[in-house]
CSV table of C-alpha atoms in Angstrom, one decimal:
chain,number,residue,atom,x,y,z
A,15,UNK,CA,-0.1,0.2,-0.2
A,16,UNK,CA,3.1,2.2,0.8
A,17,UNK,CA,4.5,1.7,-2.3
A,18,UNK,CA,1.8,2.5,-4.5
A,19,UNK,CA,0.7,5.7,-2.9
A,20,UNK,CA,4.5,6.3,-3.5
A,21,UNK,CA,4.2,5.5,-7.2
A,22,UNK,CA,0.7,7.6,-7.3
A,23,UNK,CA,2.9,10.1,-5.5
A,24,UNK,CA,5.7,10.1,-8.5
A,25,UNK,CA,3.2,9.9,-11.4
A,26,UNK,CA,1.5,13.2,-10.0
A,27,UNK,CA,4.9,15.1,-9.9
A,28,UNK,CA,5.7,14.0,-13.4
A,29,UNK,CA,2.3,15.1,-14.8
A,30,UNK,CA,3.0,18.5,-13.3
A,31,UNK,CA,6.6,19.0,-14.8
A,32,UNK,CA,5.8,17.8,-17.9
A,33,UNK,CA,4.0,20.3,-19.0
A,34,UNK,CA,6.4,22.7,-18.1
A,35,UNK,CA,9.4,21.0,-19.3
A,36,UNK,CA,8.1,20.6,-23.3
A,37,UNK,CA,7.3,24.3,-22.7
A,38,UNK,CA,11.0,25.1,-22.1
A,39,UNK,CA,11.9,22.8,-24.8
A,40,UNK,CA,9.4,24.7,-26.9
A,41,UNK,CA,10.6,28.0,-25.8
A,42,UNK,CA,14.2,27.0,-26.6
A,43,UNK,CA,13.2,26.0,-29.9
A,44,UNK,CA,11.6,29.4,-30.8
A,45,UNK,CA,14.9,30.8,-29.7
A,46,UNK,CA,17.2,28.8,-31.7
A,47,UNK,CA,14.9,29.4,-34.8
A,48,UNK,CA,14.5,33.2,-34.5
A,49,UNK,CA,18.6,33.6,-33.6
A,50,UNK,CA,18.9,30.9,-36.9
A,51,UNK,CA,16.7,33.2,-39.5
A,52,UNK,CA,18.3,36.4,-37.8
A,53,UNK,CA,21.7,34.7,-39.1
A,54,UNK,CA,20.4,34.3,-42.0
A,55,UNK,CA,19.2,37.5,-42.3
A,56,UNK,CA,22.6,38.9,-41.8
A,57,UNK,CA,24.5,36.3,-44.4
A,58,UNK,CA,22.1,37.4,-46.9
A,59,UNK,CA,22.7,40.8,-45.9
A,60,UNK,CA,26.4,40.9,-46.2
A,61,UNK,CA,26.7,38.6,-49.6
A,62,UNK,CA,28.9,40.5,-51.9
A,63,UNK,CA,27.7,42.2,-55.0
A,64,UNK,CA,27.2,40.1,-57.7
A,65,UNK,CA,27.5,41.6,-61.4
A,66,UNK,CA,25.2,39.2,-63.0
A,67,UNK,CA,22.4,40.1,-60.6
A,68,UNK,CA,23.0,43.6,-59.0
A,69,UNK,CA,20.6,44.7,-56.6
A,70,UNK,CA,19.0,48.4,-56.1
A,71,UNK,CA,21.5,48.8,-53.0
A,72,UNK,CA,24.4,46.6,-53.8
A,73,UNK,CA,26.7,49.5,-53.4
A,74,UNK,CA,25.8,49.6,-49.1
A,75,UNK,CA,27.8,46.5,-49.0
A,76,UNK,CA,31.1,49.0,-49.0
A,77,UNK,CA,29.3,51.0,-46.8
A,78,UNK,CA,30.7,51.2,-42.4
A,79,UNK,CA,34.1,52.1,-40.8
A,80,UNK,CA,37.5,51.0,-42.1
A,81,UNK,CA,37.9,47.9,-40.3
A,82,UNK,CA,34.3,46.3,-41.0
A,83,UNK,CA,34.9,47.6,-44.9
A,84,UNK,CA,38.8,46.6,-44.7
A,85,UNK,CA,37.0,42.7,-44.0
A,86,UNK,CA,34.2,43.3,-46.7
A,87,UNK,CA,36.7,44.6,-49.2
A,88,UNK,CA,38.7,42.0,-48.4
A,89,UNK,CA,36.0,39.0,-48.7
A,90,UNK,CA,34.8,40.8,-52.3
A,91,UNK,CA,38.0,40.6,-54.2
A,92,UNK,CA,38.3,36.9,-53.3
A,93,UNK,CA,34.9,36.3,-54.8
A,94,UNK,CA,35.9,39.0,-57.9
A,95,UNK,CA,39.1,36.5,-58.6
A,96,UNK,CA,36.9,33.6,-58.4
A,97,UNK,CA,34.3,34.9,-60.7
A,98,UNK,CA,37.4,35.9,-62.7
A,99,UNK,CA,38.9,32.1,-63.2
A,100,UNK,CA,35.2,31.3,-64.8
A,101,UNK,CA,35.8,33.4,-67.6
A,102,UNK,CA,37.3,32.2,-71.1
A,103,UNK,CA,40.7,33.1,-72.1
A,104,UNK,CA,40.2,35.2,-75.0
A,105,UNK,CA,37.5,37.3,-72.9
A,106,UNK,CA,39.8,38.1,-69.4
A,107,UNK,CA,41.3,41.5,-71.1
A,108,UNK,CA,37.8,43.3,-70.8
A,109,UNK,CA,36.7,41.9,-67.3
A,110,UNK,CA,40.4,42.7,-66.2
A,111,UNK,CA,40.0,46.2,-66.9
A,112,UNK,CA,37.1,46.9,-65.2
A,113,UNK,CA,38.2,44.6,-62.5
A,114,UNK,CA,41.7,47.0,-62.0
A,115,UNK,CA,39.2,50.1,-61.9
A,116,UNK,CA,36.7,48.6,-59.2
A,117,UNK,CA,40.1,47.4,-57.1
A,118,UNK,CA,41.4,50.9,-57.7
A,119,UNK,CA,38.8,52.4,-56.4
A,120,UNK,CA,38.0,50.4,-53.1
A,121,UNK,CA,41.5,51.2,-52.3
A,122,UNK,CA,40.6,54.8,-52.4
A,123,UNK,CA,37.9,54.2,-50.6
A,124,UNK,CA,39.8,52.5,-47.9
A,125,UNK,CA,42.4,55.4,-47.2
A,126,UNK,CA,39.6,58.1,-47.2
A,127,UNK,CA,37.7,56.0,-44.4
A,128,UNK,CA,41.1,55.5,-42.3
A,129,UNK,CA,42.2,59.2,-43.2
A,130,UNK,CA,42.0,60.9,-39.9
A,131,UNK,CA,40.1,64.5,-40.1
A,132,UNK,CA,42.7,67.4,-39.2
A,133,UNK,CA,42.3,69.8,-36.7
A,134,UNK,CA,42.3,73.5,-37.4
A,135,UNK,CA,45.2,75.9,-37.4
A,136,UNK,CA,46.7,77.1,-34.5
A,137,UNK,CA,45.7,80.9,-34.2
A,138,UNK,CA,49.5,81.8,-33.1
A,139,UNK,CA,49.9,85.5,-32.3
A,140,UNK,CA,52.6,88.3,-34.3
A,141,UNK,CA,55.9,88.7,-33.0
A,142,UNK,CA,56.4,92.5,-31.7
A,143,UNK,CA,59.6,92.6,-34.3
A,144,UNK,CA,61.2,90.7,-37.3
A,145,UNK,CA,64.3,90.6,-39.1
A,146,UNK,CA,64.8,90.8,-42.5
A,147,UNK,CA,65.0,87.0,-43.0
A,148,UNK,CA,62.0,86.4,-41.1
A,149,UNK,CA,60.4,88.6,-43.4
A,150,UNK,CA,61.6,86.9,-46.6
A,151,UNK,CA,61.0,83.7,-45.5
A,152,UNK,CA,57.2,84.7,-44.9
A,153,UNK,CA,56.9,85.7,-47.8
A,154,UNK,CA,58.5,82.8,-49.5
A,155,UNK,CA,56.2,80.9,-47.3
A,156,UNK,CA,53.1,82.6,-48.7
A,157,UNK,CA,53.9,82.2,-52.9
A,158,UNK,CA,54.7,78.8,-51.7
A,159,UNK,CA,51.2,78.3,-50.7
A,160,UNK,CA,49.3,80.7,-53.1
A,161,UNK,CA,50.7,78.3,-55.5
A,162,UNK,CA,49.9,74.8,-53.6
A,163,UNK,CA,45.8,76.8,-54.1
A,164,UNK,CA,46.1,77.4,-57.4
A,165,UNK,CA,47.6,73.4,-58.2
A,166,UNK,CA,44.5,72.1,-55.8
A,167,UNK,CA,41.8,74.4,-57.2
A,168,UNK,CA,41.6,72.8,-60.7
A,169,UNK,CA,41.3,69.4,-58.9
A,170,UNK,CA,38.5,70.1,-56.8
A,171,UNK,CA,36.6,71.3,-60.1
A,172,UNK,CA,37.7,68.1,-62.1
A,173,UNK,CA,36.7,66.2,-59.4
A,174,UNK,CA,33.1,68.0,-59.6
A,175,UNK,CA,32.8,67.5,-63.1
A,176,UNK,CA,33.8,63.8,-62.5
A,177,UNK,CA,30.9,62.9,-60.4
A,178,UNK,CA,28.2,64.5,-62.7
A,179,UNK,CA,29.8,62.4,-65.5
A,180,UNK,CA,30.2,59.1,-63.6
A,181,UNK,CA,26.1,60.3,-62.7
A,182,UNK,CA,25.0,60.6,-66.0
A,183,UNK,CA,26.8,57.3,-67.3
A,184,UNK,CA,26.0,55.1,-64.1
A,185,UNK,CA,21.6,56.0,-65.3
A,186,UNK,CA,22.8,54.7,-68.7
A,187,UNK,CA,24.5,52.0,-68.0
A,188,UNK,CA,21.9,51.2,-65.8
A,189,UNK,CA,19.5,51.2,-68.3
A,190,UNK,CA,21.2,49.1,-70.9
A,191,UNK,CA,22.4,46.1,-68.1
A,192,UNK,CA,18.5,46.0,-67.4
A,193,UNK,CA,18.1,44.5,-70.8
A,194,UNK,CA,20.8,42.1,-71.1
A,195,UNK,CA,20.1,38.1,-70.5
A,196,UNK,CA,21.3,37.1,-66.6
A,197,UNK,CA,23.5,34.6,-67.8
A,198,UNK,CA,25.7,36.4,-70.6
A,199,UNK,CA,29.1,37.4,-70.6
A,200,UNK,CA,27.9,40.8,-72.0
A,201,UNK,CA,25.7,41.1,-68.7
A,202,UNK,CA,28.8,40.2,-66.5
A,203,UNK,CA,31.0,42.0,-68.8
A,204,UNK,CA,28.1,45.3,-68.1
A,205,UNK,CA,27.7,44.9,-64.3
A,206,UNK,CA,31.0,45.1,-63.9
A,207,UNK,CA,31.3,48.3,-65.5
A,208,UNK,CA,28.2,49.7,-63.5
A,209,UNK,CA,30.3,48.3,-60.3
A,210,UNK,CA,33.3,50.2,-61.4
A,211,UNK,CA,31.3,53.3,-62.6
A,212,UNK,CA,29.7,53.6,-59.3
A,213,UNK,CA,32.4,52.7,-56.6
A,214,UNK,CA,34.2,55.9,-58.6
A,215,UNK,CA,31.5,58.3,-58.3
A,216,UNK,CA,31.2,56.9,-54.4
A,217,UNK,CA,34.9,58.0,-53.9
A,218,UNK,CA,34.7,61.4,-55.9
A,219,UNK,CA,32.0,62.5,-53.6
A,220,UNK,CA,34.0,61.5,-50.6
A,221,UNK,CA,36.8,63.5,-52.0
A,222,UNK,CA,34.4,67.1,-52.4
A,223,UNK,CA,34.4,67.9,-48.9
A,224,UNK,CA,37.6,66.8,-48.3
A,225,UNK,CA,39.2,68.8,-51.3
A,226,UNK,CA,36.5,71.7,-50.3
A,227,UNK,CA,38.2,72.1,-46.6
A,228,UNK,CA,41.6,71.6,-48.2
A,229,UNK,CA,40.8,74.6,-50.1
A,230,UNK,CA,39.2,76.5,-47.1
A,231,UNK,CA,42.8,76.1,-44.5
A,232,UNK,CA,45.1,77.1,-47.6
A,233,UNK,CA,42.8,80.4,-48.0
A,234,UNK,CA,43.2,80.8,-43.7
A,235,UNK,CA,46.8,80.1,-44.1
A,236,UNK,CA,47.0,82.7,-47.2
A,237,UNK,CA,44.9,85.4,-45.0
A,238,UNK,CA,47.5,84.8,-41.9
A,239,UNK,CA,50.7,85.4,-43.3
A,240,UNK,CA,49.3,88.5,-45.6
A,241,UNK,CA,48.0,89.8,-42.4
A,242,UNK,CA,51.8,88.9,-40.6
A,243,UNK,CA,53.6,90.2,-43.5
A,244,UNK,CA,51.7,93.6,-43.4
A,245,UNK,CA,52.6,93.5,-39.4
A,246,UNK,CA,55.9,92.9,-39.7
A,247,UNK,CA,56.6,95.5,-43.2
A,248,UNK,CA,55.0,98.0,-40.4
A,249,UNK,CA,57.6,97.7,-37.6
A,250,UNK,CA,55.5,95.3,-35.9
């Protein structure tokens, strides 16, 4: 009788705990499936752009800070090399041209990301008096900076023109690209050309504010030196 009572208690305890155990397993399964789904979504979002099937926002793959970008670029370049190995020898010249352009733009993009923003120039006060040699040196520095600005200004203007030209070219390339057969070699070449042009455009847009800021800094130095020379020639 005593043994039957013990068995009854154990059976009751099992029935009480079983739903809890099953519920816990169900919750764990939901968590696992959710994490797996999130991992798949993340993997898809980080897939390298395919020139044969470019998505509308494929260039977003190359966003992020320099460390993240470095990893993404390395992964993408491996993919390009694998893709190039599938191209017939007599057709490699064209694809190689665009791959070279893509690599150049990615290197430039990475360098821009790594560049730290420069602080403003220190505002130093003028001396009370200047020697003749010091005035000569100030004048020489002023001429050098003016010469540098004259050289950098056309570069900035050319960058602005290049950005506009590339944007127009990309629109034209996209229209042609959408009409090509997905599996054709022409589609691959067109996709690589779009990637080369779009990345070059991206780099160009990032260069614009940098070059513009450099010109502004040169203007600051020119004004400072001009005022200092006038101050020195007036006798301090």
